[in-house]
PDB file of C-alpha atoms and ligand atoms in Angstrom:
ATOM      1  CA  MET A  56     -25.563  -6.882 -64.653  1.00 97.00           C
ATOM      2  CA  GLN A  57     -25.906  -3.224 -63.651  1.00 98.00           C
ATOM      3  CA  GLU A  58     -29.622  -3.704 -63.233  1.00 98.00           C
ATOM      4  CA  LEU A  59     -29.078  -6.712 -60.995  1.00 98.00           C
ATOM      5  CA  LEU A  60     -26.734  -4.751 -58.718  1.00 98.00           C
ATOM      6  CA  ASN A  61     -29.212  -1.846 -58.588  1.00 98.00           C
ATOM      7  CA  ASN A  62     -31.989  -4.258 -57.644  1.00 98.00           C
ATOM      8  CA  ILE A  63     -29.917  -5.828 -54.888  1.00 98.00           C
ATOM      9  CA  VAL A  64     -29.170  -2.393 -53.433  1.00 98.00           C
ATOM     10  CA  ALA A  65     -32.816  -1.318 -53.672  1.00 98.00           C
ATOM     11  CA  GLU A  66     -34.095  -4.512 -52.060  1.00 97.00           C
ATOM     12  CA  LEU A  67     -31.629  -4.509 -49.193  1.00 97.00           C
ATOM     13  CA  ALA A  68     -32.184  -0.798 -48.500  1.00 96.00           C
ATOM     14  CA  LEU A  69     -35.633  -1.774 -47.205  1.00 95.00           C
ATOM     15  CA  GLU A  70     -34.174  -4.240 -44.725  1.00 94.00           C
ATOM     16  CA  THR A  71     -34.532  -3.189 -41.094  1.00 93.00           C
ATOM     17  CA  GLU A  72     -32.588  -6.109 -39.592  1.00 95.00           C
ATOM     18  CA  ARG A  73     -29.054  -5.075 -40.565  1.00 95.00           C
ATOM     19  CA  GLY A  74     -26.879  -6.885 -37.996  1.00 96.00           C
ATOM     20  CA  LYS A  75     -24.620  -5.281 -35.446  1.00 95.00           C
ATOM     21  CA  VAL A  76     -21.491  -3.235 -36.181  1.00 95.00           C
ATOM     22  CA  ALA A  77     -18.289  -4.494 -34.566  1.00 94.00           C
ATOM     23  CA  ASP A  78     -17.822  -2.610 -31.323  1.00 91.00           C
ATOM     24  CA  TYR A  79     -14.851  -4.448 -29.845  1.00 92.00           C
ATOM     25  CA  ILE A  80     -12.807  -2.113 -32.036  1.00 93.00           C
ATOM     26  CA  PRO A  81     -14.371   1.181 -30.789  1.00 92.00           C
ATOM     27  CA  GLN A  82     -13.442   3.096 -33.931  1.00 90.00           C
ATOM     28  CA  LEU A  83     -15.595   0.703 -35.997  1.00 94.00           C
ATOM     29  CA  ALA A  84     -18.602   1.199 -33.707  1.00 93.00           C
ATOM     30  CA  HIS A  85     -19.060   4.715 -35.151  1.00 91.00           C
ATOM     31  CA  VAL A  86     -19.748   3.462 -38.674  1.00 95.00           C
ATOM     32  CA  ASP A  87     -23.266   4.082 -40.019  1.00 95.00           C
ATOM     33  CA  PRO A  88     -24.895   0.642 -40.522  1.00 95.00           C
ATOM     34  CA  HIS A  89     -27.134   1.946 -43.300  1.00 96.00           C
ATOM     35  CA  GLN A  90     -24.331   2.221 -45.813  1.00 97.00           C
ATOM     36  CA  PHE A  91     -24.264  -0.451 -48.484  1.00 98.00           C
ATOM     37  CA  ALA A  92     -22.201  -1.073 -51.598  1.00 98.00           C
ATOM     38  CA  ILE A  93     -21.556  -3.775 -54.162  1.00 98.00           C
ATOM     39  CA  SER A  94     -18.979  -3.820 -56.970  1.00 98.00           C
ATOM     40  CA  LEU A  95     -18.168  -6.318 -59.661  1.00 98.00           C
ATOM     41  CA  ALA A  96     -15.019  -6.370 -61.762  1.00 98.00           C
ATOM     42  CA  THR A  97     -15.101  -8.960 -64.531  1.00 97.00           C
ATOM     43  CA  VAL A  98     -12.126 -10.737 -66.084  1.00 96.00           C
ATOM     44  CA  ASP A  99     -13.037  -9.242 -69.456  1.00 94.00           C
ATOM     45  CA  GLY A 100     -12.676  -5.720 -68.138  1.00 94.00           C
ATOM     46  CA  GLN A 101     -16.221  -4.691 -67.241  1.00 97.00           C
ATOM     47  CA  ARG A 102     -16.907  -2.729 -64.054  1.00 98.00           C
ATOM     48  CA  TYR A 103     -20.262  -2.459 -62.342  1.00 98.00           C
ATOM     49  CA  SER A 104     -21.176  -1.008 -58.988  1.00 98.00           C
ATOM     50  CA  ALA A 105     -24.137   0.195 -56.965  1.00 98.00           C
ATOM     51  CA  GLY A 106     -24.576   1.936 -53.613  1.00 98.00           C
ATOM     52  CA  CYS A 107     -21.679   3.812 -52.000  1.00 98.00           C
ATOM     53  CA  ALA A 108     -19.046   1.861 -53.918  1.00 98.00           C
ATOM     54  CA  THR A 109     -16.383   4.560 -53.718  1.00 98.00           C
ATOM     55  CA  THR A 110     -16.632   5.018 -49.932  1.00 98.00           C
ATOM     56  CA  PRO A 111     -13.574   3.558 -48.168  1.00 98.00           C
ATOM     57  CA  PHE A 112     -14.148   1.218 -45.217  1.00 98.00           C
ATOM     58  CA  SER A 113     -11.914  -0.838 -42.960  1.00 98.00           C
ATOM     59  CA  ILE A 114     -11.136  -4.054 -44.846  1.00 98.00           C
ATOM     60  CA  GLN A 115     -10.026  -5.836 -41.639  1.00 98.00           C
ATOM     61  CA  SER A 116      -9.645  -9.583 -42.237  1.00 98.00           C
ATOM     62  CA  ILE A 117     -10.024  -9.295 -46.000  1.00 98.00           C
ATOM     63  CA  SER A 118      -6.411  -8.074 -45.821  1.00 98.00           C
ATOM     64  CA  LYS A 119      -5.456 -11.630 -44.808  1.00 98.00           C
ATOM     65  CA  VAL A 120      -5.927 -12.719 -48.424  1.00 98.00           C
ATOM     66  CA  PHE A 121      -3.324 -10.179 -49.516  1.00 98.00           C
ATOM     67  CA  THR A 122      -0.801 -10.990 -46.780  1.00 98.00           C
ATOM     68  CA  LEU A 123      -1.198 -14.705 -47.487  1.00 98.00           C
ATOM     69  CA  THR A 124      -0.381 -13.989 -51.135  1.00 98.00           C
ATOM     70  CA  ILE A 125       2.743 -12.041 -50.125  1.00 98.00           C
ATOM     71  CA  ALA A 126       3.841 -14.736 -47.656  1.00 98.00           C
ATOM     72  CA  LEU A 127       3.447 -17.488 -50.267  1.00 98.00           C
ATOM     73  CA  GLY A 128       5.614 -15.402 -52.581  1.00 98.00           C
ATOM     74  CA  LYS A 129       8.376 -15.396 -49.962  1.00 97.00           C
ATOM     75  CA  TRP A 130       8.102 -18.909 -48.570  1.00 98.00           C
ATOM     76  CA  GLY A 131       6.360 -20.990 -51.218  1.00 98.00           C
ATOM     77  CA  ASP A 132       5.228 -24.323 -49.794  1.00 97.00           C
ATOM     78  CA  GLY A 133       7.548 -23.760 -46.816  1.00 97.00           C
ATOM     79  CA  LEU A 134       4.763 -21.582 -45.429  1.00 98.00           C
ATOM     80  CA  TRP A 135       2.668 -24.649 -44.634  1.00 98.00           C
ATOM     81  CA  SER A 136       5.024 -25.781 -41.886  1.00 97.00           C
ATOM     82  CA  GLN A 137       4.146 -22.516 -40.113  1.00 97.00           C
ATOM     83  CA  VAL A 138       0.410 -22.382 -40.632  1.00 98.00           C
ATOM     84  CA  GLY A 139      -2.134 -25.060 -41.549  1.00 98.00           C
ATOM     85  CA  ARG A 140      -4.753 -25.096 -44.265  1.00 98.00           C
ATOM     86  CA  GLU A 141      -7.752 -26.731 -42.646  1.00 97.00           C
ATOM     87  CA  PRO A 142     -10.979 -25.046 -41.579  1.00 97.00           C
ATOM     88  CA  SER A 143     -11.022 -24.392 -37.849  1.00 95.00           C
ATOM     89  CA  GLY A 144     -14.732 -24.611 -37.115  1.00 93.00           C
ATOM     90  CA  ASP A 145     -14.036 -22.070 -34.376  1.00 93.00           C
ATOM     91  CA  PRO A 146     -14.507 -18.291 -34.140  1.00 93.00           C
ATOM     92  CA  PHE A 147     -11.896 -16.032 -35.756  1.00 94.00           C
ATOM     93  CA  ASN A 148     -10.311 -15.054 -32.447  1.00 94.00           C
ATOM     94  CA  SER A 149     -10.382 -18.487 -30.792  1.00 94.00           C
ATOM     95  CA  ILE A 150      -7.352 -19.793 -28.894  1.00 94.00           C
ATOM     96  CA  VAL A 151      -8.479 -23.361 -28.082  1.00 94.00           C
ATOM     97  CA  GLN A 152      -6.890 -25.252 -30.972  1.00 95.00           C
ATOM     98  CA  LEU A 153      -3.525 -23.572 -30.521  1.00 96.00           C
ATOM     99  CA  GLU A 154      -2.779 -25.468 -27.339  1.00 94.00           C
ATOM    100  CA  HIS A 155      -3.631 -28.874 -28.763  1.00 94.00           C
ATOM    101  CA  GLU A 156      -1.771 -28.222 -31.984  1.00 96.00           C
ATOM    102  CA  GLY A 157       1.585 -27.009 -30.721  1.00 96.00           C
ATOM    103  CA  GLY A 158       0.880 -23.331 -31.394  1.00 97.00           C
ATOM    104  CA  LYS A 159       0.442 -23.897 -35.138  1.00 98.00           C
ATOM    105  CA  PRO A 160      -2.663 -22.049 -36.344  1.00 98.00           C
ATOM    106  CA  ARG A 161      -5.172 -24.055 -38.350  1.00 98.00           C
ATOM    107  CA  ASN A 162      -5.269 -21.699 -41.332  1.00 98.00           C
ATOM    108  CA  PRO A 163      -4.083 -18.245 -42.504  1.00 98.00           C
ATOM    109  CA  PHE A 164      -7.492 -16.583 -42.073  1.00 98.00           C
ATOM    110  CA  ILE A 165      -8.211 -17.000 -38.373  1.00 97.00           C
ATOM    111  CA  ASN A 166      -6.487 -14.289 -36.334  1.00 97.00           C
ATOM    112  CA  ALA A 167      -3.759 -16.606 -35.008  1.00 98.00           C
ATOM    113  CA  GLY A 168      -2.973 -17.685 -38.565  1.00 98.00           C
ATOM    114  CA  ALA A 169      -2.865 -14.138 -39.877  1.00 98.00           C
ATOM    115  CA  ILE A 170      -0.549 -13.098 -37.035  1.00 98.00           C
ATOM    116  CA  ALA A 171       1.773 -16.008 -37.938  1.00 98.00           C
ATOM    117  CA  ILE A 172       1.611 -14.924 -41.587  1.00 98.00           C
ATOM    118  CA  VAL A 173       2.626 -11.354 -40.821  1.00 98.00           C
ATOM    119  CA  ASP A 174       5.509 -12.701 -38.726  1.00 98.00           C
ATOM    120  CA  ALA A 175       6.530 -14.796 -41.740  1.00 98.00           C
ATOM    121  CA  ILE A 176       6.461 -11.738 -44.011  1.00 98.00           C
ATOM    122  CA  MET A 177       8.573  -9.554 -41.677  1.00 98.00           C
ATOM    123  CA  MET A 178      11.796 -11.564 -42.123  1.00 95.00           C
ATOM    124  CA  GLY A 179      13.788  -9.400 -39.746  1.00 92.00           C
ATOM    125  CA  HIS A 180      12.390  -6.127 -41.040  1.00 97.00           C
ATOM    126  CA  GLU A 181      10.815  -3.394 -38.965  1.00 97.00           C
ATOM    127  CA  PRO A 182       7.003  -2.987 -38.966  1.00 97.00           C
ATOM    128  CA  LYS A 183       7.319   0.189 -41.042  1.00 97.00           C
ATOM    129  CA  GLU A 184       9.133  -1.632 -43.832  1.00 98.00           C
ATOM    130  CA  THR A 185       6.743  -4.578 -43.775  1.00 98.00           C
ATOM    131  CA  LEU A 186       3.746  -2.251 -43.859  1.00 98.00           C
ATOM    132  CA  ALA A 187       5.192  -0.375 -46.806  1.00 98.00           C
ATOM    133  CA  GLU A 188       5.543  -3.697 -48.606  1.00 98.00           C
ATOM    134  CA  ILE A 189       1.955  -4.752 -47.813  1.00 98.00           C
ATOM    135  CA  LEU A 190       0.538  -1.387 -48.857  1.00 98.00           C
ATOM    136  CA  SER A 191       2.467  -1.268 -52.103  1.00 98.00           C
ATOM    137  CA  PHE A 192       1.267  -4.771 -52.975  1.00 98.00           C
ATOM    138  CA  VAL A 193      -2.357  -3.798 -52.324  1.00 98.00           C
ATOM    139  CA  ARG A 194      -1.948  -0.584 -54.323  1.00 98.00           C
ATOM    140  CA  TYR A 195      -0.424  -2.568 -57.169  1.00 97.00           C
ATOM    141  CA  ILE A 196      -3.200  -5.165 -57.421  1.00 97.00           C
ATOM    142  CA  ALA A 197      -5.882  -2.486 -57.052  1.00 97.00           C
ATOM    143  CA  ASP A 198      -4.010  -0.235 -59.466  1.00 96.00           C
ATOM    144  CA  ASP A 199      -4.662   2.662 -57.114  1.00 97.00           C
ATOM    145  CA  ASN A 200      -2.009   4.570 -55.197  1.00 98.00           C
ATOM    146  CA  SER A 201      -4.516   6.454 -53.080  1.00 98.00           C
ATOM    147  CA  ILE A 202      -5.153   3.418 -50.811  1.00 98.00           C
ATOM    148  CA  CYS A 203      -3.975   4.077 -47.242  1.00 98.00           C
ATOM    149  CA  PHE A 204      -4.044   2.831 -43.680  1.00 98.00           C
ATOM    150  CA  ASP A 205      -6.643   4.257 -41.333  1.00 98.00           C
ATOM    151  CA  HIS A 206      -4.328   4.996 -38.419  1.00 97.00           C
ATOM    152  CA  GLN A 207      -7.203   5.717 -36.049  1.00 96.00           C
ATOM    153  CA  VAL A 208      -8.628   2.245 -36.572  1.00 97.00           C
ATOM    154  CA  ALA A 209      -5.185   0.700 -36.049  1.00 97.00           C
ATOM    155  CA  ALA A 210      -4.678   2.696 -32.849  1.00 97.00           C
ATOM    156  CA  SER A 211      -8.138   1.744 -31.623  1.00 96.00           C
ATOM    157  CA  GLU A 212      -7.393  -1.920 -32.125  1.00 96.00           C
ATOM    158  CA  MET A 213      -4.007  -1.564 -30.469  1.00 96.00           C
ATOM    159  CA  GLN A 214      -5.712  -0.148 -27.381  1.00 96.00           C
ATOM    160  CA  HIS A 215      -7.984  -3.187 -27.218  1.00 95.00           C
ATOM    161  CA  LYS A 216      -5.429  -5.740 -28.213  1.00 97.00           C
ATOM    162  CA  ASP A 217      -5.748  -8.184 -25.311  1.00 97.00           C
ATOM    163  CA  ARG A 218      -7.312 -11.024 -27.240  1.00 97.00           C
ATOM    164  CA  ASN A 219      -4.944 -10.860 -30.204  1.00 98.00           C
ATOM    165  CA  ALA A 220      -2.005 -10.262 -27.875  1.00 98.00           C
ATOM    166  CA  SER A 221      -2.924 -13.480 -26.059  1.00 98.00           C
ATOM    167  CA  LEU A 222      -2.879 -15.404 -29.324  1.00 98.00           C
ATOM    168  CA  ALA A 223       0.475 -13.918 -30.263  1.00 98.00           C
ATOM    169  CA  HIS A 224       2.113 -14.544 -26.880  1.00 98.00           C
ATOM    170  CA  PHE A 225       0.788 -18.080 -26.858  1.00 97.00           C
ATOM    171  CA  MET A 226       2.336 -18.755 -30.261  1.00 98.00           C
ATOM    172  CA  LYS A 227       5.557 -17.063 -29.189  1.00 98.00           C
ATOM    173  CA  ALA A 228       5.698 -19.412 -26.175  1.00 97.00           C
ATOM    174  CA  PHE A 229       5.593 -22.336 -28.601  1.00 97.00           C
ATOM    175  CA  GLY A 230       8.486 -20.807 -30.517  1.00 97.00           C
ATOM    176  CA  ARG A 231       6.202 -20.048 -33.436  1.00 97.00           C
ATOM    177  CA  LEU A 232       6.889 -16.308 -33.806  1.00 98.00           C
ATOM    178  CA  ARG A 233      10.328 -15.006 -34.750  1.00 97.00           C
ATOM    179  CA  HIS A 234       9.760 -11.338 -34.032  1.00 98.00           C
ATOM    180  CA  ASP A 235       8.860  -9.250 -31.027  1.00 98.00           C
ATOM    181  CA  VAL A 236       5.161  -9.732 -30.221  1.00 98.00           C
ATOM    182  CA  ASP A 237       4.342  -6.004 -30.102  1.00 97.00           C
ATOM    183  CA  LYS A 238       5.966  -5.401 -33.472  1.00 98.00           C
ATOM    184  CA  VAL A 239       4.061  -8.280 -35.032  1.00 98.00           C
ATOM    185  CA  LEU A 240       0.788  -7.045 -33.534  1.00 98.00           C
ATOM    186  CA  GLY A 241       1.362  -3.448 -34.587  1.00 98.00           C
ATOM    187  CA  THR A 242       1.938  -4.639 -38.147  1.00 98.00           C
ATOM    188  CA  TYR A 243      -1.115  -6.905 -38.044  1.00 98.00           C
ATOM    189  CA  PHE A 244      -3.405  -4.127 -36.751  1.00 98.00           C
ATOM    190  CA  HIS A 245      -2.284  -1.755 -39.487  1.00 98.00           C
ATOM    191  CA  GLN A 246      -2.753  -4.373 -42.166  1.00 98.00           C
ATOM    192  CA  CYS A 247      -6.339  -4.855 -40.922  1.00 98.00           C
ATOM    193  CA  ALA A 248      -6.819  -1.071 -40.894  1.00 98.00           C
ATOM    194  CA  ILE A 249      -6.283  -0.636 -44.619  1.00 98.00           C
ATOM    195  CA  ALA A 250      -9.211   1.392 -45.936  1.00 98.00           C
ATOM    196  CA  MET A 251     -10.623   0.521 -49.341  1.00 98.00           C
ATOM    197  CA  SER A 252     -13.845   1.012 -51.255  1.00 98.00           C
ATOM    198  CA  CYS A 253     -15.802  -1.806 -52.886  1.00 98.00           C
ATOM    199  CA  ASP A 254     -14.618  -0.593 -56.295  1.00 98.00           C
ATOM    200  CA  GLN A 255     -10.987  -0.820 -55.201  1.00 98.00           C
ATOM    201  CA  LEU A 256     -11.464  -4.177 -53.502  1.00 98.00           C
ATOM    202  CA  ALA A 257     -13.198  -5.809 -56.469  1.00 98.00           C
ATOM    203  CA  HIS A 258     -10.321  -4.659 -58.657  1.00 98.00           C
ATOM    204  CA  ALA A 259      -7.738  -5.968 -56.171  1.00 98.00           C
ATOM    205  CA  GLY A 260      -9.329  -9.427 -56.141  1.00 98.00           C
ATOM    206  CA  LEU A 261      -9.412  -9.789 -59.891  1.00 97.00           C
ATOM    207  CA  PHE A 262      -6.130 -11.717 -60.141  1.00 98.00           C
ATOM    208  CA  LEU A 263      -7.757 -14.528 -58.166  1.00 98.00           C
ATOM    209  CA  ALA A 264     -10.580 -14.732 -60.706  1.00 98.00           C
ATOM    210  CA  SER A 265      -8.255 -14.807 -63.705  1.00 97.00           C
ATOM    211  CA  ASP A 266      -5.728 -17.559 -62.950  1.00 98.00           C
ATOM    212  CA  GLY A 267      -3.369 -15.212 -61.128  1.00 98.00           C
ATOM    213  CA  VAL A 268      -3.136 -12.470 -63.759  1.00 97.00           C
ATOM    214  CA  ASN A 269      -3.897  -8.897 -62.763  1.00 92.00           C
ATOM    215  CA  GLN A 270      -6.382  -7.110 -65.008  1.00 84.00           C
ATOM    216  CA  PRO A 271      -6.414  -4.952 -67.037  1.00 83.00           C
ATOM    217  CA  SER A 272      -2.607  -4.658 -66.797  1.00 87.00           C
ATOM    218  CA  ASN A 273      -2.215  -8.313 -67.789  1.00 92.00           C
ATOM    219  CA  LEU A 274       0.666  -8.704 -65.314  1.00 92.00           C
ATOM    220  CA  ARG A 275       0.998 -12.014 -63.517  1.00 97.00           C
ATOM    221  CA  VAL A 276       0.637 -11.752 -59.722  1.00 97.00           C
ATOM    222  CA  VAL A 277       0.728 -15.474 -58.879  1.00 98.00           C
ATOM    223  CA  SER A 278       0.732 -18.749 -60.799  1.00 98.00           C
ATOM    224  CA  PRO A 279      -2.621 -20.308 -61.774  1.00 98.00           C
ATOM    225  CA  GLN A 280      -2.000 -23.047 -59.209  1.00 98.00           C
ATOM    226  CA  ARG A 281      -1.442 -20.521 -56.435  1.00 98.00           C
ATOM    227  CA  ALA A 282      -4.573 -18.560 -57.351  1.00 98.00           C
ATOM    228  CA  ARG A 283      -6.561 -21.787 -57.268  1.00 98.00           C
ATOM    229  CA  ARG A 284      -5.140 -22.709 -53.866  1.00 98.00           C
ATOM    230  CA  ILE A 285      -5.828 -19.282 -52.354  1.00 98.00           C
ATOM    231  CA  ASN A 286      -9.394 -19.568 -53.634  1.00 98.00           C
ATOM    232  CA  SER A 287      -9.744 -22.990 -52.015  1.00 98.00           C
ATOM    233  CA  LEU A 288      -8.598 -21.566 -48.674  1.00 98.00           C
ATOM    234  CA  MET A 289     -11.084 -18.717 -49.002  1.00 98.00           C
ATOM    235  CA  MET A 290     -13.832 -21.226 -49.657  1.00 98.00           C
ATOM    236  CA  MET A 291     -12.941 -23.480 -46.735  1.00 98.00           C
ATOM    237  CA  CYS A 292     -11.777 -20.952 -44.147  1.00 98.00           C
ATOM    238  CA  GLY A 293     -12.716 -17.431 -45.285  1.00 98.00           C
ATOM    239  CA  HIS A 294     -15.758 -17.125 -43.015  1.00 98.00           C
ATOM    240  CA  TYR A 295     -14.358 -18.957 -39.953  1.00 96.00           C
ATOM    241  CA  ASP A 296     -16.958 -21.150 -38.272  1.00 97.00           C
ATOM    242  CA  ALA A 297     -19.545 -20.016 -40.813  1.00 98.00           C
ATOM    243  CA  SER A 298     -17.475 -21.038 -43.863  1.00 98.00           C
ATOM    244  CA  GLY A 299     -19.728 -24.037 -44.460  1.00 98.00           C
ATOM    245  CA  GLU A 300     -22.790 -21.822 -44.315  1.00 98.00           C
ATOM    246  CA  PHE A 301     -21.267 -19.339 -46.761  1.00 98.00           C
ATOM    247  CA  ALA A 302     -20.374 -22.162 -49.182  1.00 98.00           C
ATOM    248  CA  PHE A 303     -23.899 -23.519 -48.850  1.00 98.00           C
ATOM    249  CA  ARG A 304     -25.596 -20.192 -49.479  1.00 98.00           C
ATOM    250  CA  VAL A 305     -23.203 -18.455 -51.877  1.00 98.00           C
ATOM    251  CA  GLY A 306     -20.830 -21.112 -53.190  1.00 98.00           C
ATOM    252  CA  LEU A 307     -17.932 -18.797 -53.987  1.00 98.00           C
ATOM    253  CA  PRO A 308     -14.506 -18.447 -52.383  1.00 98.00           C
ATOM    254  CA  GLY A 309     -14.997 -15.515 -50.035  1.00 98.00           C
ATOM    255  CA  LYS A 310     -13.247 -13.582 -47.304  1.00 98.00           C
ATOM    256  CA  SER A 311     -15.055 -11.442 -44.788  1.00 98.00           C
ATOM    257  CA  GLY A 312     -13.878  -8.746 -42.408  1.00 98.00           C
ATOM    258  CA  VAL A 313     -15.411  -7.257 -39.266  1.00 98.00           C
ATOM    259  CA  GLY A 314     -15.594  -3.909 -41.069  1.00 98.00           C
ATOM    260  CA  GLY A 315     -18.552  -5.505 -42.887  1.00 98.00           C
ATOM    261  CA  GLY A 316     -16.834  -6.159 -46.207  1.00 98.00           C
ATOM    262  CA  ILE A 317     -16.700  -9.414 -48.155  1.00 98.00           C
ATOM    263  CA  LEU A 318     -14.511 -10.183 -51.157  1.00 98.00           C
ATOM    264  CA  ALA A 319     -15.880 -13.055 -53.247  1.00 99.00           C
ATOM    265  CA  ILE A 320     -14.223 -14.628 -56.266  1.00 98.00           C
ATOM    266  CA  ALA A 321     -16.040 -16.194 -59.198  1.00 98.00           C
ATOM    267  CA  PRO A 322     -13.160 -18.002 -60.949  1.00 98.00           C
ATOM    268  CA  GLY A 323     -12.994 -17.261 -64.648  1.00 97.00           C
ATOM    269  CA  ARG A 324     -15.711 -14.645 -64.287  1.00 98.00           C
ATOM    270  CA  GLY A 325     -15.001 -11.846 -61.885  1.00 98.00           C
ATOM    271  CA  SER A 326     -14.349 -10.462 -58.462  1.00 98.00           C
ATOM    272  CA  LEU A 327     -17.116  -9.106 -56.233  1.00 98.00           C
ATOM    273  CA  ALA A 328     -16.886  -6.813 -53.241  1.00 98.00           C
ATOM    274  CA  VAL A 329     -19.791  -6.035 -50.932  1.00 98.00           C
ATOM    275  CA  TRP A 330     -19.990  -3.834 -47.874  1.00 98.00           C
ATOM    276  CA  SER A 331     -22.647  -3.581 -45.207  1.00 98.00           C
ATOM    277  CA  PRO A 332     -21.229  -2.819 -41.743  1.00 98.00           C
ATOM    278  CA  GLY A 333     -23.753  -4.817 -39.678  1.00 97.00           C
ATOM    279  CA  LEU A 334     -22.474  -8.279 -38.736  1.00 97.00           C
ATOM    280  CA  ASP A 335     -24.074 -11.605 -37.867  1.00 97.00           C
ATOM    281  CA  LYS A 336     -23.065 -13.514 -34.744  1.00 96.00           C
ATOM    282  CA  TYR A 337     -20.033 -15.008 -36.534  1.00 96.00           C
ATOM    283  CA  GLY A 338     -18.640 -11.566 -37.347  1.00 96.00           C
ATOM    284  CA  ASN A 339     -19.541 -11.748 -41.042  1.00 97.00           C
ATOM    285  CA  SER A 340     -21.570  -9.074 -42.859  1.00 98.00           C
ATOM    286  CA  LEU A 341     -25.261  -9.957 -42.544  1.00 98.00           C
ATOM    287  CA  LEU A 342     -26.553  -8.153 -45.622  1.00 98.00           C
ATOM    288  CA  GLY A 343     -23.291  -8.586 -47.517  1.00 98.00           C
ATOM    289  CA  THR A 344     -23.827 -12.337 -47.425  1.00 98.00           C
ATOM    290  CA  ARG A 345     -27.453 -11.876 -48.453  1.00 98.00           C
ATOM    291  CA  ALA A 346     -26.390  -9.687 -51.383  1.00 98.00           C
ATOM    292  CA  LEU A 347     -23.944 -12.317 -52.623  1.00 98.00           C
ATOM    293  CA  GLU A 348     -26.557 -15.012 -52.228  1.00 98.00           C
ATOM    294  CA  MET A 349     -28.961 -12.968 -54.373  1.00 98.00           C
ATOM    295  CA  PHE A 350     -26.248 -12.280 -56.933  1.00 98.00           C
ATOM    296  CA  VAL A 351     -25.362 -15.945 -57.300  1.00 98.00           C
ATOM    297  CA  GLN A 352     -28.993 -16.994 -57.504  1.00 97.00           C
ATOM    298  CA  HIS A 353     -29.512 -14.665 -60.455  1.00 98.00           C
ATOM    299  CA  THR A 354     -26.269 -15.309 -62.291  1.00 98.00           C
ATOM    300  CA  GLY A 355     -25.662 -18.979 -61.525  1.00 97.00           C
ATOM    301  CA  TRP A 356     -22.018 -18.103 -60.837  1.00 98.00           C
ATOM    302  CA  SER A 357     -21.581 -20.422 -57.854  1.00 98.00           C
ATOM    303  CA  VAL A 358     -18.629 -22.774 -58.373  1.00 98.00           C
ATOM    304  CA  PHE A 359     -21.029 -25.614 -57.552  1.00 97.00           C
ATOM    305  CA  GLY A 360     -23.251 -24.925 -60.576  1.00 92.00           C
ATOM    306  CA  HIS A 361     -26.736 -23.465 -60.852  1.00 86.00           C
TER     307      HIS A 361
HETATM  308  N1  LIG B 189     -12.611 -10.962 -38.511  1.00 72.64           N
HETATM  309  C1  LIG B 189     -11.895  -9.869 -38.552  1.00 72.64           C
HETATM  310  O1  LIG B 189     -12.024  -9.048 -39.445  1.00 72.64           O
HETATM  311  C2  LIG B 189     -10.983  -9.656 -37.387  1.00 72.64           C
HETATM  312  C3  LIG B 189      -9.883  -8.678 -37.656  1.00 72.64           C
HETATM  313  C4  LIG B 189      -9.592  -7.794 -36.493  1.00 72.64           C
HETATM  314  N2  LIG B 189      -8.563  -6.865 -36.861  1.00 72.64           N
HETATM  315  C5  LIG B 189      -9.162  -8.594 -35.293  1.00 72.64           C
HETATM  316  O2  LIG B 189      -8.025  -8.912 -35.216  1.00 72.64           O
HETATM  317  O3  LIG B 189      -9.920  -8.902 -34.416  1.00 72.64           O
END
């Protein structure tokens, strides 16, 4: 396994076409696109990594997996009256479906859905309290108390919030948000600005690979049914309008972020994190996807078989 990860890193290091770093969040535009990392945490306790796997990066939309997990813990199936669970087929920041569908976002992983999820988690609390809850959950599943928010990234996104603010105000106009729009947005931007390394992220995703049980602590995070359902949402919606392409090429539940990270779950086997900051035109990591495709080709770990 270690050799495979080393080979992937070595092969992709030669790649000159590395995609384009997200620049609509100016703080992310400064990131060096030549960095690359891959980590694997297996359900039987093995850890493998290659490249700069301990370098923290902005997890961005990967955080939506963690907030969805928290929101399901609070609302159970009641969450599905607030956000849908169908692929959108539209870009992550699209507004078009919201008007047709009464302000109810298609799924928890597009921006509108994630904003509705954070509103559902707040339950009358202030952003500070909600953020403390999100961070402590992430630290718990990663078993690492050093994980923090990157406040500069959050501030940078706040300064360029127009698109997300439009989504939030539009939902508010439909009576879909309970809290003040700026408070919801501030919480959402900080959640996206959590900084984690591939090693930490692979560890954090492990409960989804092992029927909801955190490893190696053996503590249950969610029920097996909930882990399976979160995985299904990652498969269908985790890469926005390129979710079909990701399923076709990689065949694992996965969630990308515009920081260039991808968390991919091989149920019963392990949790994979990759990071390469350059993005494709859908906002998903170009070489990160390639790395996962190579990994699956060699291991046969796709949920669809060899
Ligand atoms: N796809 C992403 O990672 C988008 C997250 C980013 N924070 C945004 O709201 O635009």
